[in-house]
mmCIF file of C-alpha atoms in Angstrom:
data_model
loop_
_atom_site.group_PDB
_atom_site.id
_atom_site.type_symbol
_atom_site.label_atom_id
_atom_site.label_comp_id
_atom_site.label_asym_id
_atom_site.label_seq_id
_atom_site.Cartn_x
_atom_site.Cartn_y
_atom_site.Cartn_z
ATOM 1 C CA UNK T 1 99.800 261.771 102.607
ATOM 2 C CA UNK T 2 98.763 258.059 102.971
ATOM 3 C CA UNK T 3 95.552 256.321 103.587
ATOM 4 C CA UNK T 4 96.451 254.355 106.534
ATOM 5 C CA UNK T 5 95.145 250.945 104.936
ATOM 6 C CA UNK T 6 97.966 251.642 102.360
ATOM 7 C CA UNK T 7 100.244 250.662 105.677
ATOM 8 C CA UNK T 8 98.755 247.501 105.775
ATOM 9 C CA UNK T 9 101.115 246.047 102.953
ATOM 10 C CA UNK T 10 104.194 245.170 103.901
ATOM 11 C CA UNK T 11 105.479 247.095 100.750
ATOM 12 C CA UNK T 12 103.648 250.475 101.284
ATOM 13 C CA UNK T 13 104.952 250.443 104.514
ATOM 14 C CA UNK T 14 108.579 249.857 103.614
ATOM 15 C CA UNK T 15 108.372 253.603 101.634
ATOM 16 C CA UNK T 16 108.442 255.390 105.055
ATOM 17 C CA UNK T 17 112.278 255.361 106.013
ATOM 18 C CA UNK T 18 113.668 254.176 109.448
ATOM 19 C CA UNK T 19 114.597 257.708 111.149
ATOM 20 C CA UNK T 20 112.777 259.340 114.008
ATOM 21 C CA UNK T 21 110.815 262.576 112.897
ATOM 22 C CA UNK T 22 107.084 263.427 113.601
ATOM 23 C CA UNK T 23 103.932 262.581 111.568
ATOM 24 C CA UNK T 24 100.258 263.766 111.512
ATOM 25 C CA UNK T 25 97.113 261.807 111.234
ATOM 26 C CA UNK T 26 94.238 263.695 108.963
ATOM 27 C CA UNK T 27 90.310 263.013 109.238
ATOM 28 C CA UNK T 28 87.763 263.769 105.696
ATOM 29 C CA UNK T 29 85.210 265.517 106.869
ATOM 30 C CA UNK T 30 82.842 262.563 107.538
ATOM 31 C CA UNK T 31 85.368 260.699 110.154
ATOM 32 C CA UNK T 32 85.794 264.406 111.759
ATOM 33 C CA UNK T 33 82.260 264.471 112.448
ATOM 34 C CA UNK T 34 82.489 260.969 113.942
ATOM 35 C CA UNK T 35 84.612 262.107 116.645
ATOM 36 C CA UNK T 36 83.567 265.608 117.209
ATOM 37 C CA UNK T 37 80.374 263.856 117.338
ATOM 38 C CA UNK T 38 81.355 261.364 120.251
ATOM 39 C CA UNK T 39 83.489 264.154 121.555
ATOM 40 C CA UNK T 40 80.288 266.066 121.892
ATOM 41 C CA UNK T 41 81.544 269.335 120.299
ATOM 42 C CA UNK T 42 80.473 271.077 116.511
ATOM 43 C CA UNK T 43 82.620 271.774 113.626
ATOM 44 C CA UNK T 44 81.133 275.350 114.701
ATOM 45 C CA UNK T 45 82.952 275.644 117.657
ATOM 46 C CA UNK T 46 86.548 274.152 116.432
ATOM 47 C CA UNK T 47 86.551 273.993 112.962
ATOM 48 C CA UNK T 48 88.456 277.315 112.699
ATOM 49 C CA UNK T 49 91.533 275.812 115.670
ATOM 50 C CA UNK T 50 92.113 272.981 113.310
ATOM 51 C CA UNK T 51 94.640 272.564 110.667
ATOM 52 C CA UNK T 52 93.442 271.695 106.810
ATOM 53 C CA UNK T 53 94.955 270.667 104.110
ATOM 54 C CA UNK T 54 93.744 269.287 101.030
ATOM 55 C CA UNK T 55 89.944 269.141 102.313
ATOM 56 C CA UNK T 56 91.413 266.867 105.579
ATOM 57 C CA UNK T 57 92.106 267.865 108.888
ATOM 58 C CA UNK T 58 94.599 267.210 111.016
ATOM 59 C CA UNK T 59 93.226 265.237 114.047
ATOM 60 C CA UNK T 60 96.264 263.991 116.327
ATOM 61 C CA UNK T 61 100.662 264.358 116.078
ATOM 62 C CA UNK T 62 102.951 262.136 117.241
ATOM 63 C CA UNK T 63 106.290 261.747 117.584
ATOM 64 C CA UNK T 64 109.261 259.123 117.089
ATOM 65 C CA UNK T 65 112.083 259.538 118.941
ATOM 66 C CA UNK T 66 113.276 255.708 120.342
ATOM 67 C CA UNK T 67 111.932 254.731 117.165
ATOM 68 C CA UNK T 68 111.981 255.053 113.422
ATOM 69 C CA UNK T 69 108.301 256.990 112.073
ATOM 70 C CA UNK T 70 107.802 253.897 110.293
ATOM 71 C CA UNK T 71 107.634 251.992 113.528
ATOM 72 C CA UNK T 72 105.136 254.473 115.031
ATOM 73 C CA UNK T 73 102.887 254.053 111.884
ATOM 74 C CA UNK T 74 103.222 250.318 111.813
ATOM 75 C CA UNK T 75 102.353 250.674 115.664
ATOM 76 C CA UNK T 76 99.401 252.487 115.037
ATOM 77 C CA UNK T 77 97.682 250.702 111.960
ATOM 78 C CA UNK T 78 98.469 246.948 112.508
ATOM 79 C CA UNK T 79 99.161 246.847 116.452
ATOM 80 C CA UNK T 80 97.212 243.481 117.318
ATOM 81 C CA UNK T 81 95.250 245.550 119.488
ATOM 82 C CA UNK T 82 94.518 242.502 122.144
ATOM 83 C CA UNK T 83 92.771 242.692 125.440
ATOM 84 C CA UNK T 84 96.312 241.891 127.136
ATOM 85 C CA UNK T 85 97.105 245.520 125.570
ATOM 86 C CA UNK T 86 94.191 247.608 126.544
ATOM 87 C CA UNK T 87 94.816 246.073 130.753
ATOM 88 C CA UNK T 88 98.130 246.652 130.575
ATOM 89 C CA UNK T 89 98.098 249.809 128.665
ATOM 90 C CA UNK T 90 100.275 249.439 125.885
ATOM 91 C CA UNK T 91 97.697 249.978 123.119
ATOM 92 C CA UNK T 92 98.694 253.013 121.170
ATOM 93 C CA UNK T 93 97.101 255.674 122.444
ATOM 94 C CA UNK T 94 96.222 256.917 119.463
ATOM 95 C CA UNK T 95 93.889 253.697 118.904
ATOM 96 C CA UNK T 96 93.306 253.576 122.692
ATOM 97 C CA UNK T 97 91.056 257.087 121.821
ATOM 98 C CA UNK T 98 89.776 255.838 118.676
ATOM 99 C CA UNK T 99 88.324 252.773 120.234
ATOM 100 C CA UNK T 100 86.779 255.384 122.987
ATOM 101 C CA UNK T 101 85.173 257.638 120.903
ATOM 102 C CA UNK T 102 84.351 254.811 117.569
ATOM 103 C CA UNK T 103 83.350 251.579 119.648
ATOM 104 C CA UNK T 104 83.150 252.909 123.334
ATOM 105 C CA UNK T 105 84.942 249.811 123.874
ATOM 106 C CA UNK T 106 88.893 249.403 123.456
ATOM 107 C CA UNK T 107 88.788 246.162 123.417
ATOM 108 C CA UNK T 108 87.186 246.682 120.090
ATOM 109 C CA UNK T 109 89.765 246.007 117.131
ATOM 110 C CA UNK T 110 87.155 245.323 113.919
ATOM 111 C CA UNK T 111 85.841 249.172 114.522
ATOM 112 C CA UNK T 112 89.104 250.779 115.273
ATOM 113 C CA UNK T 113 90.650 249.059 112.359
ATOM 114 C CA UNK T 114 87.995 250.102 110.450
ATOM 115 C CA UNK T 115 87.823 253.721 110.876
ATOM 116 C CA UNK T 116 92.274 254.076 111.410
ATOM 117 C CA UNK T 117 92.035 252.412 107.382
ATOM 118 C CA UNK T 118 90.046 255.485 106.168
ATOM 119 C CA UNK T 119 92.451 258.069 107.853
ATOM 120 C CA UNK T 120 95.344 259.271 106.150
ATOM 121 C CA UNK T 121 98.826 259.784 107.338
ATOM 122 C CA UNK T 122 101.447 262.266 106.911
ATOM 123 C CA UNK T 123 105.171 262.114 108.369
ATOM 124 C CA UNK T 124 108.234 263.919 108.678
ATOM 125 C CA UNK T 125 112.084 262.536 109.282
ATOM 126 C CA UNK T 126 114.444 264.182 111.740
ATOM 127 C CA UNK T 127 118.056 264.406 110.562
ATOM 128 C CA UNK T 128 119.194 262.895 114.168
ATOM 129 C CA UNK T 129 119.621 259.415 115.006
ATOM 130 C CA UNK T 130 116.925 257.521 116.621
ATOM 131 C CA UNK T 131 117.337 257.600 120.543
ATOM 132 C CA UNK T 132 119.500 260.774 120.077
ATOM 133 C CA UNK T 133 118.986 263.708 122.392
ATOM 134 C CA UNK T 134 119.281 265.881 119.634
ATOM 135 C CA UNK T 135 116.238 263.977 117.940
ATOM 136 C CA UNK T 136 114.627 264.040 121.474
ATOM 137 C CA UNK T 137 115.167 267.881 122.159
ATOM 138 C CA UNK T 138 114.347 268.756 118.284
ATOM 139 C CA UNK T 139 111.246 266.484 117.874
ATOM 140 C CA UNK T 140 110.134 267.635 121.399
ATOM 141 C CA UNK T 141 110.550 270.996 120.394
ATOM 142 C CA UNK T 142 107.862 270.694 117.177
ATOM 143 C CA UNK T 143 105.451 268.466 118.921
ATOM 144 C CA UNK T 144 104.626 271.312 121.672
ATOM 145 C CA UNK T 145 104.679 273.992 118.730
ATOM 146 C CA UNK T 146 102.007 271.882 116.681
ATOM 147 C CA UNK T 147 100.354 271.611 119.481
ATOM 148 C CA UNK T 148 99.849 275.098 120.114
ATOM 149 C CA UNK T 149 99.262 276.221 116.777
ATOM 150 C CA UNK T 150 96.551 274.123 116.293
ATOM 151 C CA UNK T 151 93.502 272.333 117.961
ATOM 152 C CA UNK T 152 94.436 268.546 118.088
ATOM 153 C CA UNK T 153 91.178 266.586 119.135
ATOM 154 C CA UNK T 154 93.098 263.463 120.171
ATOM 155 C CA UNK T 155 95.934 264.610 121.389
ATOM 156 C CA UNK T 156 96.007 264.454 125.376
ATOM 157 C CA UNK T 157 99.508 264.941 126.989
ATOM 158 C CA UNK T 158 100.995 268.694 125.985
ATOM 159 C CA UNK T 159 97.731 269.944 124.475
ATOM 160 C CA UNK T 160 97.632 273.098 125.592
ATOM 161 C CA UNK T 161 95.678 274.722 123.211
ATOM 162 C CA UNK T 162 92.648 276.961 124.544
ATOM 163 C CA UNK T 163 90.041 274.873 122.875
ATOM 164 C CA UNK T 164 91.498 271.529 124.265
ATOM 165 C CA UNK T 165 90.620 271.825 127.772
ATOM 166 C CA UNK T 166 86.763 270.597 127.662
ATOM 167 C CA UNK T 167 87.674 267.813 124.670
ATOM 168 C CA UNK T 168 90.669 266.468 127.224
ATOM 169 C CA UNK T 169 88.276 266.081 129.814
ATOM 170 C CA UNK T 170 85.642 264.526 127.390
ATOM 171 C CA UNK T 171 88.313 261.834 125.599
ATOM 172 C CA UNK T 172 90.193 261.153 129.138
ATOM 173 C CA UNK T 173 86.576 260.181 130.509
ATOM 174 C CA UNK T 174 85.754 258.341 127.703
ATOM 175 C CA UNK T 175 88.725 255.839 127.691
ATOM 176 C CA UNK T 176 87.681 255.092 131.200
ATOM 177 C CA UNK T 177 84.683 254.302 130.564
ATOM 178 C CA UNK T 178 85.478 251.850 127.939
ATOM 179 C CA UNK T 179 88.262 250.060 129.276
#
């Protein structure tokens, strides 16, 4: 794993190779309690759903199909983050929720920069090509099975797990309301 301001450097970023695959963003404890906090739900209620590893847990997955994983991870730690991006949508939506829950404003870079730099990263490469189908179907394939193994707190789309419903509703409403 990576702390995320690690990505910032050109160099550090450079170590994660250009082929699709999947990756995993993990919270410490004090940054999960920041967004279970604005997510209005207690450790008590979904620590148990969530994956750990190493004292960190695993609080979004992602992944990277029409691009390379170090694209994706580029995306999500340096993306200008601009106001052009939140109205038009294309602001990760990773950040998009981080900005929600940290800020209650997407338009707010400085926080959401602040808090992405103290999560860490983890990633995985697919042996397809990028823009393959078999890198689509494959990568598809282990995003839905993460998803049901484990509670995801920011993941939206696919999350099917029986502890996401309420937090989807929460984090959808929340983007709205600070967009």
């Amino acid at each position: 794993m990576t702390q995320a301001r690690e990505f910032r450097k050109k160099e550090a970023l450079l170590t994660v190779e250009d082929k699709p695959g999947y990756y995993k963003w993990w919270a410490k404890r004090p940054e999960l309690d920041v967004l279970l906090n604005g997510l209005n739900v207690s450790f008590a209620e979904v620590g148990q759903a969530l994956e750990e590893k190493d004292g960190m847990f695993c609080i979004y997955v992602g992944i990277a199909v029409k691009e390379s994983v170090r694209n994706r991870l580029n995306w999500h730690v340096n993306d200008p983050h601009t106001a052009t991006q939140v109205k038009n949508g294309t602001l990760s939506t990773f950040r998009q929720s981080l900005a929600s829950i940290i800020a209650h404003n997407q338009y707010d870079k400085e926080s959401t920069d602040s808090f992405v730099d103290r999560l860490y990263a983890e990633w995985f490469y697919s042996g397809h090509p990028v823009k393959s189908e078999e890198a689509k179907e494959e990568l598809h394939d282990i995003e839905r099975r993460l998803l049901s193994e484990h509670l995801r707190l920011l993941n939206i789309q696919e999350n099917k797990h029986p502890l996401a419903k309420p937090i989807r509703k929460k984090l959808s409403a929340l983007r709205t309301a600070s967009k």
